[in-house]
Amino acid sequence: MRSLFRHSVAPVVAAGLVLAVPLLPAQSPDPVPGGMTALSPVLVNYDVNTASHGVAKARILSFNDFHGALEPPLGSGGLVNGAPAGGVEYLATYVKRLRAEGRAGGQEVITAGAGDMIGATPLISAAFHDEPSIEALSNLGLQVTSVGNHEFDEGVLELIRMQRGGCHPVDGCQDGDGFRGADFSYLAANVVDKRTRLPILSPIDIRVVQGVPVAFVGMTLKGTPTIVNPAGIQTVDFLDEIQTANLYADLLRWFGIKSMVLLLHEGGQQNPPPSTQDPSGCANFSGPVAPIVAGLRPEYGLVVSGHTHRFYSCSLPNSTGGSTVVTSAGSNGTLVTDVSLTLDRKTRKFASIAARNVVVENGVRLPDGSWARDAAGNFLRNPDLVDASTKGIVDKYRTAVAPIANRVVGAISADITRAATPAGETALGDVIADAQLAYTSSASAQLALMNPGGIRADLSFGASGGGEAPGQVTYGEAFTVQPFNNLVATQTLTGALLKEVLEQQFVGFGGQTSQKILQVSAGFSYTWDASKAPGEKVSGMTLNGVPIDPAATYRVTTNDFLANGGDGFTRLTAGTDRVTAPGFDIDALVAYLGAGAPVNPGPRDRIRLPA
């Protein structure tokens, strides 16, 4: 019966939902009582009596923001509270073990994701247009995931190729064995074609758990157009998360489906105290996902979230005040969320949901509880935790990309990280801004600005993925820091316009919806005050010690993503006399790293808070 539903009825339901989107009216929600207090670690028991008809049992294994982590990530991106973690060879081992455990316990096991499986990926994946990541995730047994903003890094058509397969239209199938596309389903309920108003990919996926249907609805954040290159998304619109989710909930109920999981590429974070947070905790939770959940219909008993790269498992109030479980598994495959749930066979509603995050450890633990390291301070990886079939896939691409990835391009004197000061400045951000300023000296650049979201990894002094000496930086390591291949643009701004650009770092000015502190090059400095009103936070701007003149003009370098208004910096589009440097932003960083003496960490003293 389950097989019949999956292969015949479920596709008909999905097709009917898509066709009915403009036609069916909303229905009033059924209240869902019970549950735990909001913001508590997650274990929700709904007030149902299943004694007479029993329950169906399921296990959902989920992760998010994988970002092509075929190899263990370096720096802070590869640590969970000090434990070395992540990389697909290890993630596959943990997922397969948990899947086997669930099946042995009589649970139907589903493996799901919440977007950014690809995009912003290391060279081993990016060099092949992320086909290696799709292949590895298919092998791992991923079944369904939402799209995220980074799935659109190469545009809508390339995302559709990731789903359906086929060789790249320009580069072909570089590995020589074709590309069949994802074995899992990408869901994009709130990404619709501007002409047809229909989703560009399936909006839902229906799974049958021991006779009870469970619907997965997948979405990315509505704000995706502000954080991806606009050139690749001209044909689509990104719709409101709450309205879209509830529309599909209404439609699914018409087909008798009462248990729903929302795969949502939007998230939140825990906040201190405590200073070290429990990966399965929900301490002082905040973030955009909370108001979204507050607007959801109660049929969404589980929201698998992402985007913020944080870990948590929470119980948050939905539109009825009942409890919806909300989870996130960090990033880079460092965690897998293990959700156990039961379904009332009679009502087809959730009876209970419990969730925890499992750390995907990849190191060698010593008897004293610490982690083994080599002479250079790098974590030793545990070969017993490597999944053999996944290793075969990764090794194929390691070998193919090695001549490019392992080329030494420069050197650093110490770790250069993304750890931020209270003012939001990072040592690596300083270095990248300095690199772009140096790269555009021929365009008479006077200062450079870098968006923090474009800095994807730390530079580690001891890292030696290609056998290079400590302190040497390979092209692969540099590319992992800046994987987007953005152009480098220099344009003219007045001092007044430059101040407006900096004011646009803060929520409430010029349409900005989230705080993003731009990294700045040497010689430029300013102060910002959080207590001031939007548009009045920035003061004390100087360039080489001279106050910025509002009426004067300055040559300012950014990547083209920022210059085109990305990350909400729309004021940058008012610049004039734009000149684009040859090559890409990665070329600027490589040139700077190889220009002479080893590069030191940036000073982190250019952006100030009031004394």
Short mmCIF file of C-alpha atoms in Angstrom, two decimals, residues 28 96 98 142 148 158 172-173 207 306 316 350 404 442 466-467 499 536 542 552 562 593 606:
data_model
loop_
_atom_site.label_atom_id
_atom_site.label_comp_id
_atom_site.label_asym_id
_atom_site.label_seq_id
_atom_site.Cartn_x
_atom_site.Cartn_y
_atom_site.Cartn_z
CA SER A 28 -9.66 27.97 9.32
CA LYS A 96 23.97 5.66 7.71
CA LEU A 98 21.48 6.50 12.56
CA LEU A 142 19.55 12.39 1.01
CA GLY A 148 18.59 27.80 -0.26
CA GLU A 158 21.89 25.71 -13.43
CA GLY A 172 30.57 19.92 -20.42
CA CYS A 173 31.01 16.92 -18.12
CA ARG A 207 6.24 10.40 2.15
CA GLY A 306 19.07 26.74 8.15
CA LEU A 316 8.42 27.56 19.26
CA PHE A 350 1.71 14.21 14.98
CA ILE A 404 45.20 23.32 -9.23
CA SER A 442 45.66 51.18 -11.33
CA GLY A 466 48.51 19.33 -0.24
CA GLY A 467 51.64 18.58 1.77
CA LYS A 499 28.52 57.64 4.65
CA GLU A 536 22.98 58.62 12.27
CA THR A 542 38.83 59.37 8.08
CA ALA A 552 34.66 65.43 -2.12
CA LEU A 562 28.13 44.74 -3.61
CA LEU A 593 49.23 36.53 -0.51
CA ARG A 606 39.85 50.23 11.79
#
